[in-house]
PDB file of C-alpha atoms in Angstrom:
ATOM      1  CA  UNK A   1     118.017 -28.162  36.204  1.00  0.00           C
ATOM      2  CA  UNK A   2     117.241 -29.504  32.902  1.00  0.00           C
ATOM      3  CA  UNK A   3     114.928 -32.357  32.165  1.00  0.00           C
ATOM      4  CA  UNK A   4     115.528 -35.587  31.298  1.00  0.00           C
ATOM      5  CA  UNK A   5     115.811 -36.582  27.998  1.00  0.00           C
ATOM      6  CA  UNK A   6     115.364 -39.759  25.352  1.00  0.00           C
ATOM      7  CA  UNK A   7     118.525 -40.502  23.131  1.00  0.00           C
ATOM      8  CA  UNK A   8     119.653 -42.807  20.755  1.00  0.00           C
ATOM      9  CA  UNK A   9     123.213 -44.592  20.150  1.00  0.00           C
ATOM     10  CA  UNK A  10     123.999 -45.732  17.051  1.00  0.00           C
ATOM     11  CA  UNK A  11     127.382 -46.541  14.924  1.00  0.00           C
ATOM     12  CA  UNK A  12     128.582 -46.307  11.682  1.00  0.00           C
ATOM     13  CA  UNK A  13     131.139 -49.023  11.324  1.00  0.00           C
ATOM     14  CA  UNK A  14     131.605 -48.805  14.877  1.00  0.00           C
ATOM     15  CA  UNK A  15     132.218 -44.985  14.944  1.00  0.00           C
ATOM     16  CA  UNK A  16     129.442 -44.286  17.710  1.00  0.00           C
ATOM     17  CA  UNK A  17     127.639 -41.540  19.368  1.00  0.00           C
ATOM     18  CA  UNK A  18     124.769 -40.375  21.356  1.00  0.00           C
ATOM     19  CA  UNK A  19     122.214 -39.017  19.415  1.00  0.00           C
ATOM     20  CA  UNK A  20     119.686 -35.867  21.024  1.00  0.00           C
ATOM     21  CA  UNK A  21     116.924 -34.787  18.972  1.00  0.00           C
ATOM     22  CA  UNK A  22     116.536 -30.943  19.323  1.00  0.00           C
ATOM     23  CA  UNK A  23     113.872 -30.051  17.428  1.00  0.00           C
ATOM     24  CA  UNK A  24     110.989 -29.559  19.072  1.00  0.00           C
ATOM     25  CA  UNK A  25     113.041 -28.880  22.877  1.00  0.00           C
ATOM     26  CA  UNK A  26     116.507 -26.902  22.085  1.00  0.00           C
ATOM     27  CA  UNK A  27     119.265 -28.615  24.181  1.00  0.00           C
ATOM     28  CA  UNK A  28     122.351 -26.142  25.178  1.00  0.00           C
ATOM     29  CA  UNK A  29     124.489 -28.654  26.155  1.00  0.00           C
ATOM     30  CA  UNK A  30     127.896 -27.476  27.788  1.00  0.00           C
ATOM     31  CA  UNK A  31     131.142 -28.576  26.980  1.00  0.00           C
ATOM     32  CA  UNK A  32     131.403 -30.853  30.429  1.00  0.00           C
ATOM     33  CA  UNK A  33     128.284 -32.690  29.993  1.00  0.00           C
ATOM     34  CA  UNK A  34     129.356 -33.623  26.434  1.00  0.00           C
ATOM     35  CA  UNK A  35     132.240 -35.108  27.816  1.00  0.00           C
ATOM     36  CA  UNK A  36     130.182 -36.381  31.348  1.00  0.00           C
ATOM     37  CA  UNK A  37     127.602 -38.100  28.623  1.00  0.00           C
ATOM     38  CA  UNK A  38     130.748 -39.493  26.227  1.00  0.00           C
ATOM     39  CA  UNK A  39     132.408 -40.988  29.650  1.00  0.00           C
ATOM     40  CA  UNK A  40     132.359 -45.033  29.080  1.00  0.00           C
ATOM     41  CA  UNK A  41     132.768 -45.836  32.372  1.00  0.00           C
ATOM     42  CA  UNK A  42     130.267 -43.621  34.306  1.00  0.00           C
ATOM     43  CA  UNK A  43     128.573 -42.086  30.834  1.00  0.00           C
ATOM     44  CA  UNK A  44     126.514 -43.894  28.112  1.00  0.00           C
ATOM     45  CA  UNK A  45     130.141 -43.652  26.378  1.00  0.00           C
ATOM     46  CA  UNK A  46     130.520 -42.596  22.458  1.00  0.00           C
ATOM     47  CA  UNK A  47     132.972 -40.623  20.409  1.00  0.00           C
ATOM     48  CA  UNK A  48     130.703 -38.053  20.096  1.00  0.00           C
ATOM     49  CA  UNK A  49     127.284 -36.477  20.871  1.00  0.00           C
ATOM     50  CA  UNK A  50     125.083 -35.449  18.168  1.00  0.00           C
ATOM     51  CA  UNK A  51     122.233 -32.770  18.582  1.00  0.00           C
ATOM     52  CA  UNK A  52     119.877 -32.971  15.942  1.00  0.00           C
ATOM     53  CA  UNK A  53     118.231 -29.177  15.380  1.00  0.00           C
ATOM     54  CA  UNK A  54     115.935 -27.722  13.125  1.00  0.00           C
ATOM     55  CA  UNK A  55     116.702 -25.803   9.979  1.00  0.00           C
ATOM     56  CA  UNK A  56     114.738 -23.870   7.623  1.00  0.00           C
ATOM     57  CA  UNK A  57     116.829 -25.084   4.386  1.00  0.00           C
ATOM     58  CA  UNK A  58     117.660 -28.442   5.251  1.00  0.00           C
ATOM     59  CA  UNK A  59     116.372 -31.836   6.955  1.00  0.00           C
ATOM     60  CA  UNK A  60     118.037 -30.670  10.120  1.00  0.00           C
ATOM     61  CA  UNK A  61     121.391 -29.156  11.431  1.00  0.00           C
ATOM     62  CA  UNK A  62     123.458 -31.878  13.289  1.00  0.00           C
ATOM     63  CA  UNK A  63     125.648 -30.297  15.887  1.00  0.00           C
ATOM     64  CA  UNK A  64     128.574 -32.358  16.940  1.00  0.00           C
ATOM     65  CA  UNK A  65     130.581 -32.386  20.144  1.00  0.00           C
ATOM     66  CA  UNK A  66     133.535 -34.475  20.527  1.00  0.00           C
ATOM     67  CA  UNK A  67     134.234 -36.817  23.590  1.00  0.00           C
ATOM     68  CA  UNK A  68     135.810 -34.364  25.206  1.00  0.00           C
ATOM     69  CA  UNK A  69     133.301 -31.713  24.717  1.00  0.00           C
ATOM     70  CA  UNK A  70     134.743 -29.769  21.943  1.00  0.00           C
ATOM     71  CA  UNK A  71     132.868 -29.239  18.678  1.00  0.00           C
ATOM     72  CA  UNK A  72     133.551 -30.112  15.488  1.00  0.00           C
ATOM     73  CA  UNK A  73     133.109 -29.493  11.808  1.00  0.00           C
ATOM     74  CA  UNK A  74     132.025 -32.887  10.149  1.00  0.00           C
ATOM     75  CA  UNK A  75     131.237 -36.312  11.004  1.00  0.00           C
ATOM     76  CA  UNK A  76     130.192 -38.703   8.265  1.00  0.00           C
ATOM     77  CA  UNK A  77     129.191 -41.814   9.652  1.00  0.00           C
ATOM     78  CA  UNK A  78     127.269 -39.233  12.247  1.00  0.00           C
ATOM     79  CA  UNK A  79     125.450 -38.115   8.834  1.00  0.00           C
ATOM     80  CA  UNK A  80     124.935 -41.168   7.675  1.00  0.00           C
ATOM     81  CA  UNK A  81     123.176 -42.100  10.842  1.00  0.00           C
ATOM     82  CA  UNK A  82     121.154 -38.899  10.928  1.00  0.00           C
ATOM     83  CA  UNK A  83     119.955 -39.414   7.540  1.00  0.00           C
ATOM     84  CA  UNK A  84     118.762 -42.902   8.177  1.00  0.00           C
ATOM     85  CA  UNK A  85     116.617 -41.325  11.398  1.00  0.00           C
ATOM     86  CA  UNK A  86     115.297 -38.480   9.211  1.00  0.00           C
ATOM     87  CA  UNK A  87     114.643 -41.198   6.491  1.00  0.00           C
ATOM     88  CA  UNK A  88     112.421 -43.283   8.348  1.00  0.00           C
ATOM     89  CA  UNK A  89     110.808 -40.434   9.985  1.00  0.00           C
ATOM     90  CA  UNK A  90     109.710 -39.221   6.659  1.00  0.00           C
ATOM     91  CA  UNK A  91     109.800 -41.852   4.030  1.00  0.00           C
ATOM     92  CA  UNK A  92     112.534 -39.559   1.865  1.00  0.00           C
ATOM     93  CA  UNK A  93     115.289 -41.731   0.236  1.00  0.00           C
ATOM     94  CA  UNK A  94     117.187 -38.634  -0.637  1.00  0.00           C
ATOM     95  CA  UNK A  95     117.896 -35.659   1.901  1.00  0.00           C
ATOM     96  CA  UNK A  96     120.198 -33.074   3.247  1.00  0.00           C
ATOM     97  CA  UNK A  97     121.706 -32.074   6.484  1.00  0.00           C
ATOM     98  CA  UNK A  98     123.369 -29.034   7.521  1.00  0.00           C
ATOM     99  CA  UNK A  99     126.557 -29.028   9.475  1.00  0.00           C
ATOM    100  CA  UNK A 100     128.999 -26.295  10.331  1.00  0.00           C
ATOM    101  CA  UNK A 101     130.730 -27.930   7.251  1.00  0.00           C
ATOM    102  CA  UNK A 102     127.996 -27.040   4.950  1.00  0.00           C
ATOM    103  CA  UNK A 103     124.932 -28.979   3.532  1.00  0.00           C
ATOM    104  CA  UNK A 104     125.876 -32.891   2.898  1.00  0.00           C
ATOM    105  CA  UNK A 105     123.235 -34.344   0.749  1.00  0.00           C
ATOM    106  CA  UNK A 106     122.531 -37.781   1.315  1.00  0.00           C
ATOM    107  CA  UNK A 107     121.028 -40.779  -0.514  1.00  0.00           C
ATOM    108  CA  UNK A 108     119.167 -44.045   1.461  1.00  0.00           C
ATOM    109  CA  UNK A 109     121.067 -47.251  -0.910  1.00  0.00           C
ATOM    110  CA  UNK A 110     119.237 -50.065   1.577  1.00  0.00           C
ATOM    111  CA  UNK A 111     117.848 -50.621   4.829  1.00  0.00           C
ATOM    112  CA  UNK A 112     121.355 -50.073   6.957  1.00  0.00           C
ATOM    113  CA  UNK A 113     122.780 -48.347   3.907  1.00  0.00           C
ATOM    114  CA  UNK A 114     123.517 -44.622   3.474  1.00  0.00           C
ATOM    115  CA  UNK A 115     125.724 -42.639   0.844  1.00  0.00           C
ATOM    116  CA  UNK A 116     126.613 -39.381   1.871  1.00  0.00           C
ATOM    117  CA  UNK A 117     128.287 -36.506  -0.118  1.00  0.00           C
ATOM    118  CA  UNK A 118     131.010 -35.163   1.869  1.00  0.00           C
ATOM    119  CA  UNK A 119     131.495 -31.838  -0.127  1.00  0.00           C
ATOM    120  CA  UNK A 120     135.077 -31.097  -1.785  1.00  0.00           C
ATOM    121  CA  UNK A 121     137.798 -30.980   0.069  1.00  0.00           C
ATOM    122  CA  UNK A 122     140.100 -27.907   0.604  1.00  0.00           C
ATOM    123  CA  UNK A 123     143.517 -28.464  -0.161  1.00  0.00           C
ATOM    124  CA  UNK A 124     145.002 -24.951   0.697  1.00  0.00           C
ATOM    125  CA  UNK A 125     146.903 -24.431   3.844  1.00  0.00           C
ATOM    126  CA  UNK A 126     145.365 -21.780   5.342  1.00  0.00           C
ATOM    127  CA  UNK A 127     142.048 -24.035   4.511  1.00  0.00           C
ATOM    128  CA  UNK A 128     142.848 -26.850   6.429  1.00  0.00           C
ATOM    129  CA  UNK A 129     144.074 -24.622   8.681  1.00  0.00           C
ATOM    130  CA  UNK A 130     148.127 -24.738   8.729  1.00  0.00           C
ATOM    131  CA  UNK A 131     150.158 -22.326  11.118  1.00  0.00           C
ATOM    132  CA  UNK A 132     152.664 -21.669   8.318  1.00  0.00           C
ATOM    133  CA  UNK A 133     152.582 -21.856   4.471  1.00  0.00           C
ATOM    134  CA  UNK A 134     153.133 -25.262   3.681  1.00  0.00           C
ATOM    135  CA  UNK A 135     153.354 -27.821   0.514  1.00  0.00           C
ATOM    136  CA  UNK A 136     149.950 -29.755   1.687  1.00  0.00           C
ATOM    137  CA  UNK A 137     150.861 -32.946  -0.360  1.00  0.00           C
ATOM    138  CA  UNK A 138     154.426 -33.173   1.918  1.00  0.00           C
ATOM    139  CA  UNK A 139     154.025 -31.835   5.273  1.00  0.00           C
ATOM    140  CA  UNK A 140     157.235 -31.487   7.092  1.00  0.00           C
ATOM    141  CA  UNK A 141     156.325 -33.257   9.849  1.00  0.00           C
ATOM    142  CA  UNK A 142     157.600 -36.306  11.820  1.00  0.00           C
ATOM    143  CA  UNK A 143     157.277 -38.207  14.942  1.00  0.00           C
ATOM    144  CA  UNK A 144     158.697 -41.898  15.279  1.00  0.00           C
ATOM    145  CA  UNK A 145     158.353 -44.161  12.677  1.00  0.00           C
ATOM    146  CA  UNK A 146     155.884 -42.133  10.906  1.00  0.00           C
ATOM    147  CA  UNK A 147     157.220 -38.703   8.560  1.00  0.00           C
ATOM    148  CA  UNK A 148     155.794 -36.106   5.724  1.00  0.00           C
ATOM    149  CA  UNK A 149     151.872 -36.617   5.793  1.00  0.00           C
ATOM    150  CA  UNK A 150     149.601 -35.285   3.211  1.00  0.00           C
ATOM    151  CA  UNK A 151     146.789 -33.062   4.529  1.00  0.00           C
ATOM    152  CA  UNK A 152     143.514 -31.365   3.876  1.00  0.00           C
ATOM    153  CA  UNK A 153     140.397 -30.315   4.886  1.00  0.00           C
ATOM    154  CA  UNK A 154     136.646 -32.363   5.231  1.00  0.00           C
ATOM    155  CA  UNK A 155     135.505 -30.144   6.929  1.00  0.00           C
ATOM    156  CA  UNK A 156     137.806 -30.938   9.946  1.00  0.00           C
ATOM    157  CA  UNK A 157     141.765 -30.634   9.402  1.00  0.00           C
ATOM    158  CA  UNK A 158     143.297 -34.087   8.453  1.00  0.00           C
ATOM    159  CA  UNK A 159     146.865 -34.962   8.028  1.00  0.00           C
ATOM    160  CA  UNK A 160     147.425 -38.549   6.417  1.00  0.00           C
ATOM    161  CA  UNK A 161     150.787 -40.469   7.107  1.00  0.00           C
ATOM    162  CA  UNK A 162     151.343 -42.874   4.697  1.00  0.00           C
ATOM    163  CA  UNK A 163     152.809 -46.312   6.135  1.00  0.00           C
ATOM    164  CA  UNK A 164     153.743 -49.688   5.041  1.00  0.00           C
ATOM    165  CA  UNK A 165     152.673 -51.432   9.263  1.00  0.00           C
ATOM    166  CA  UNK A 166     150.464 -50.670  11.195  1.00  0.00           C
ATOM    167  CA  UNK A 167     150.577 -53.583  13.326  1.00  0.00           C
ATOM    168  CA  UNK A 168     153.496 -52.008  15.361  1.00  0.00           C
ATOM    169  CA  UNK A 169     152.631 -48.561  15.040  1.00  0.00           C
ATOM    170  CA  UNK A 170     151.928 -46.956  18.298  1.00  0.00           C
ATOM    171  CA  UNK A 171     149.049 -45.141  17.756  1.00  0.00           C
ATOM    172  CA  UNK A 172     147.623 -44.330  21.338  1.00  0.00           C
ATOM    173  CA  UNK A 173     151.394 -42.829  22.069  1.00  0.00           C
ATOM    174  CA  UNK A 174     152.278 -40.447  18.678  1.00  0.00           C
ATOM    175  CA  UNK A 175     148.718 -39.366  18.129  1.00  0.00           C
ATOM    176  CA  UNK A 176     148.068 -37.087  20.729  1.00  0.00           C
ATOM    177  CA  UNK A 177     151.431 -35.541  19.884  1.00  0.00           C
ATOM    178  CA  UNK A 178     150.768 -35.238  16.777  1.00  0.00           C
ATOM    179  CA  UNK A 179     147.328 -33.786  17.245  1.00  0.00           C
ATOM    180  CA  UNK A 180     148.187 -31.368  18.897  1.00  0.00           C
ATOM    181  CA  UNK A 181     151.417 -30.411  16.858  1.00  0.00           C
ATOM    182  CA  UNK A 182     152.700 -26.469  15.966  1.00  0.00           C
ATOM    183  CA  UNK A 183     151.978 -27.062  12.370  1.00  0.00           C
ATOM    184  CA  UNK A 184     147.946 -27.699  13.466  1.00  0.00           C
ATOM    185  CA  UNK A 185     146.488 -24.363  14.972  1.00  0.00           C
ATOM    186  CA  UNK A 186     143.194 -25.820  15.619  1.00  0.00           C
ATOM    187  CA  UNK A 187     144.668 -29.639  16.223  1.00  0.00           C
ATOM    188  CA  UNK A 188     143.810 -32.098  13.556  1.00  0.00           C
ATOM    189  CA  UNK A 189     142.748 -35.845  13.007  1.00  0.00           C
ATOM    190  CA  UNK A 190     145.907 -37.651  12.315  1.00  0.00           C
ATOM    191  CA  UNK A 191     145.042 -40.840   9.898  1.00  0.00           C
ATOM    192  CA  UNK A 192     147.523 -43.535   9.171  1.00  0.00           C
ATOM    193  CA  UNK A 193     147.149 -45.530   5.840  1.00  0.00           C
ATOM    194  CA  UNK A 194     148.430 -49.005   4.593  1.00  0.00           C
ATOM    195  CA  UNK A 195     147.558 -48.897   1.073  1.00  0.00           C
ATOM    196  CA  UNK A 196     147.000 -52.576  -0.108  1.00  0.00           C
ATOM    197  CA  UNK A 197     145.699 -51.679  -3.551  1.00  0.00           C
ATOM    198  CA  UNK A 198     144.795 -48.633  -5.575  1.00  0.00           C
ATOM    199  CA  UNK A 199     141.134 -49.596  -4.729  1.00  0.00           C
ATOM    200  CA  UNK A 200     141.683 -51.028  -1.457  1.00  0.00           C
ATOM    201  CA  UNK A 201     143.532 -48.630   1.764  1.00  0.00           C
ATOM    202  CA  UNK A 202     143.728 -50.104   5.824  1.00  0.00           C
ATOM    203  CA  UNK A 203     143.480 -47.010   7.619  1.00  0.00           C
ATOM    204  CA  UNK A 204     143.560 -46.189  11.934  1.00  0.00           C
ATOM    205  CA  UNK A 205     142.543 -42.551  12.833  1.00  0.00           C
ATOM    206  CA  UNK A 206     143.599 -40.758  16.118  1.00  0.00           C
ATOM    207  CA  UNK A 207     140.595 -38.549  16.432  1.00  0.00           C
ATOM    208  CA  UNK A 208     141.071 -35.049  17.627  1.00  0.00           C
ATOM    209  CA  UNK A 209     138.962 -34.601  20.666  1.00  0.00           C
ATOM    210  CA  UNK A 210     137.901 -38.288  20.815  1.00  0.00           C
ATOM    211  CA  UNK A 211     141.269 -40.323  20.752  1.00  0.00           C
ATOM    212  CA  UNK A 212     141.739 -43.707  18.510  1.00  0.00           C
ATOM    213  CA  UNK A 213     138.279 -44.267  16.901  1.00  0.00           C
ATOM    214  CA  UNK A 214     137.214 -47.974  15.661  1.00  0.00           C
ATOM    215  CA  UNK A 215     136.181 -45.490  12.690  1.00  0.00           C
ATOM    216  CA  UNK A 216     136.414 -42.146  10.703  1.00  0.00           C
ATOM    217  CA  UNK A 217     134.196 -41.119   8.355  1.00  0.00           C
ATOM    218  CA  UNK A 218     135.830 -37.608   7.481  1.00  0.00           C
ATOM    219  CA  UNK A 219     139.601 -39.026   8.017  1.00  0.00           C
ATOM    220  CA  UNK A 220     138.246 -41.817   5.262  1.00  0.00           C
ATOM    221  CA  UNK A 221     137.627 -38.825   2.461  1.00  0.00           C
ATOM    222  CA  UNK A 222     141.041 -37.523   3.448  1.00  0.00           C
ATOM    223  CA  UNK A 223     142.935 -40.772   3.057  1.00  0.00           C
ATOM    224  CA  UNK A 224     141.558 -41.786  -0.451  1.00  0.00           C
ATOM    225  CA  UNK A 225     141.832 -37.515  -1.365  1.00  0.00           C
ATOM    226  CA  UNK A 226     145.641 -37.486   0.095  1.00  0.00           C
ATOM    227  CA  UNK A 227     146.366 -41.177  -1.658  1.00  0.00           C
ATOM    228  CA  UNK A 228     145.209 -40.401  -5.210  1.00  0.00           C
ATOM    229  CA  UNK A 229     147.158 -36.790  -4.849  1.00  0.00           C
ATOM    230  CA  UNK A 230     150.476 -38.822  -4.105  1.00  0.00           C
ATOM    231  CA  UNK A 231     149.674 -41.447  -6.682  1.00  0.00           C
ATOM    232  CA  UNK A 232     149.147 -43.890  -4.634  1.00  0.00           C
ATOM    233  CA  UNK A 233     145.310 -45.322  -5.289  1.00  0.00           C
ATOM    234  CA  UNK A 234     142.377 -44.626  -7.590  1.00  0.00           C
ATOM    235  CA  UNK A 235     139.674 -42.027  -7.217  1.00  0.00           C
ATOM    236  CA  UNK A 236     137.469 -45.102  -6.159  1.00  0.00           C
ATOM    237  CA  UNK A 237     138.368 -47.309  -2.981  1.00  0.00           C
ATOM    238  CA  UNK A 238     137.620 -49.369  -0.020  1.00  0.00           C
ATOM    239  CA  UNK A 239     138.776 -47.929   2.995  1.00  0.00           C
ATOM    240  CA  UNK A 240     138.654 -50.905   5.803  1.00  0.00           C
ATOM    241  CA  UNK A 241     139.097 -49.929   9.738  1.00  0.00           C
ATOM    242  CA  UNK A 242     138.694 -51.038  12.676  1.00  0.00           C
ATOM    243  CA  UNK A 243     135.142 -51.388  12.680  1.00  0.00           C
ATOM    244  CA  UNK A 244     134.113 -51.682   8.880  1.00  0.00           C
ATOM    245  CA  UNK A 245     134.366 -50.962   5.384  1.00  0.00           C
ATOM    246  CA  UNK A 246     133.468 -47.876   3.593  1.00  0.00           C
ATOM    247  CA  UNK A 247     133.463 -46.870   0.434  1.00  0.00           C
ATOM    248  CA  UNK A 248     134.485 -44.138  -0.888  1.00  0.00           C
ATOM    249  CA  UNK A 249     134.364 -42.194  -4.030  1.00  0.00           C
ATOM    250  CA  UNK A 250     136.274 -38.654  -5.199  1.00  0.00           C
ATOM    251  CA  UNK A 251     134.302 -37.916  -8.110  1.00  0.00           C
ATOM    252  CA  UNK A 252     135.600 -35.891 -11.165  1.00  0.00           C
ATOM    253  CA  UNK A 253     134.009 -32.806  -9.650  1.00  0.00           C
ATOM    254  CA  UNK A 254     135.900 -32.865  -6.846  1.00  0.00           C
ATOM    255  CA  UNK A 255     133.000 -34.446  -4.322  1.00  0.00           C
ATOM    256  CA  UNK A 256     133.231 -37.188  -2.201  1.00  0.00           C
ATOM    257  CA  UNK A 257     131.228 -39.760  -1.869  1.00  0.00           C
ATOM    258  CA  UNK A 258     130.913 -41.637   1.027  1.00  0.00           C
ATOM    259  CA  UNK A 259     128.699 -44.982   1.667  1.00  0.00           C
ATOM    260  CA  UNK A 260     128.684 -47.258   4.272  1.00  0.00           C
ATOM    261  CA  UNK A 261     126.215 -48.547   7.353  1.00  0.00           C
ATOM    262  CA  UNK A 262     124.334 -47.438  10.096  1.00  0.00           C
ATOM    263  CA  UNK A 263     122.932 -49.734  13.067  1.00  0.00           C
ATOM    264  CA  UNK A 264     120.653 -48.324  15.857  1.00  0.00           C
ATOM    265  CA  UNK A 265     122.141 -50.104  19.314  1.00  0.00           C
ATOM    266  CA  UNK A 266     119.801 -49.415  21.762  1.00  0.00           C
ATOM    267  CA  UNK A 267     117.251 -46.274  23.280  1.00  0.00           C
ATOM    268  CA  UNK A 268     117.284 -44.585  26.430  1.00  0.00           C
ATOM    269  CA  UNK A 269     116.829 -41.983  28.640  1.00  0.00           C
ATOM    270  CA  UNK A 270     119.427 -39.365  29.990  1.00  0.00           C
ATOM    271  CA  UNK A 271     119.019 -38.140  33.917  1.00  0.00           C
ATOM    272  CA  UNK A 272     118.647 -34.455  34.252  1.00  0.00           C
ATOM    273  CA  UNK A 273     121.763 -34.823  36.399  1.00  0.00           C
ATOM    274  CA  UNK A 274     123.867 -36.105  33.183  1.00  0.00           C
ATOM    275  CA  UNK A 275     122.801 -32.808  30.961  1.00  0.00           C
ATOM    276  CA  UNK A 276     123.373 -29.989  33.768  1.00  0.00           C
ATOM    277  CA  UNK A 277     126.793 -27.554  32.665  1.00  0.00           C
TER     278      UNK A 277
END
């Protein structure tokens, strides 16, 4: 059985996880005790674990498992809180991490501060990916209230409904639907944006593999990247959610920037029984 093991949790604007360092002790950690560890009721509860491993190009490699275990391709307020770890660890205000999504360099802006660049997004279909050829600025795609999302890749699929309430919008009943929808061969984060201002968008996010999230950094890059394509914001905005502000930047060359904050909850210590497959 494995041993017991230290972790962190942390959130960026409420987005929060379970963070392992991996480094010096590799951690193989299976699919069900992901999801035993993200459990809120008999878990530490998170939207998803982060392993922190070592890599011979890069600060680390941050592996990230969903709630339910999966894995996925990009996290950014998981970066962000990565970065500020590695940060203090080494005194570096600028670093980079590797995720399956490629190297995201990041900047320290103040003490619970953290920019992150996100990378470029991919705006081709079989990017993102789509089952079918498909215009990605006008999905044909609709559930309820909610029709014709724009979509593209952060590393993770995202598909962006545009919407003028979201007060009334039932979220925890036509996300899971639409996550897992035809069009999405590898499911997708479904976002849904109330743009207030060209610099200013409200935006929910129905997580794929973690549900309704008080937070999403990726599915914030996608909003502002789908909203500027349709015309409907600048390349510079605040994207507000449930549990903070971030702001976001789609620079000229096609980056994104991302900054926002990180807070360190508490420490503790995992029982061998929580890690076993």
């Amino acid at each position: 059985m494995a041993a017991a093991r230290q972790f962190l949790k942390m959130h960026g604007a409420g987005n929060d996880f379970v963070v392992l360092d991996a480094r010096a002790h590799p951690l193989d950690l299976a699919p069900a005790a992901a999801a035993r560890i993200a459990d809120r009721h008999r878990g530490v509860g998170c939207d998803q674990i982060i392993l922190i491993e070592p890599d011979d190009s890069a600060a680390a490699f941050m592996r990230i498992l969903n709630a339910d275990g999966s894995e996925s391709g990009a996290c950014g307020n998981a970066t962000r809180c990565v970065a500020a770890l590695l940060a203090a660890e080494t005194g570096a205000r600028r670093l980079a991490i590797r995720t399956n999504a490629g190297l995201l360099p990041a900047e320290i802006k103040g003490p619970t501060l953290v920019e992150v660049d996100m990378g470029a997004p991919k705006l081709g279909w079989e990017d993102i990916p789509l089952a079918e050829p498909a215009d990605t600025l006008s999905l044909r795609l609709a559930l309820g209230p909610v029709q014709n999302p724009a979509a593209c890749s952060m590393g993770n699929p995202h598909a962006t409904f545009f919407v003028d309430d979201l007060t009334h919008l039932q979220i925890e009943t036509i996300g899971p639907k639409l996550e897992h929808a035809r069009l999405f061969p590898e499911r997708a984060n479904i976002g849904f944006a109330r743009i207030d201002a060209p610099d200013r968008i409200r935006l929910r996010v129905w997580e794929r593999g973690a549900g309704l999230t008080l937070a999403c950094g990726s599915g914030a890059c996608a909003a502002l990247v789908n909203a500027h394509r349709r015309g409907l914001a600048a390349r510079r905005a605040e994207i507000e959610m449930d549990g903070g502000t971030l702001t976001l930047t789609w620079r000229d060359d096609g980056h994104v920037l991302m900054e926002g904050p990180v807070a360190l909850v508490f420490e503790g210590e995992l029982d061998a029984a929580m890690l076993a497959p």
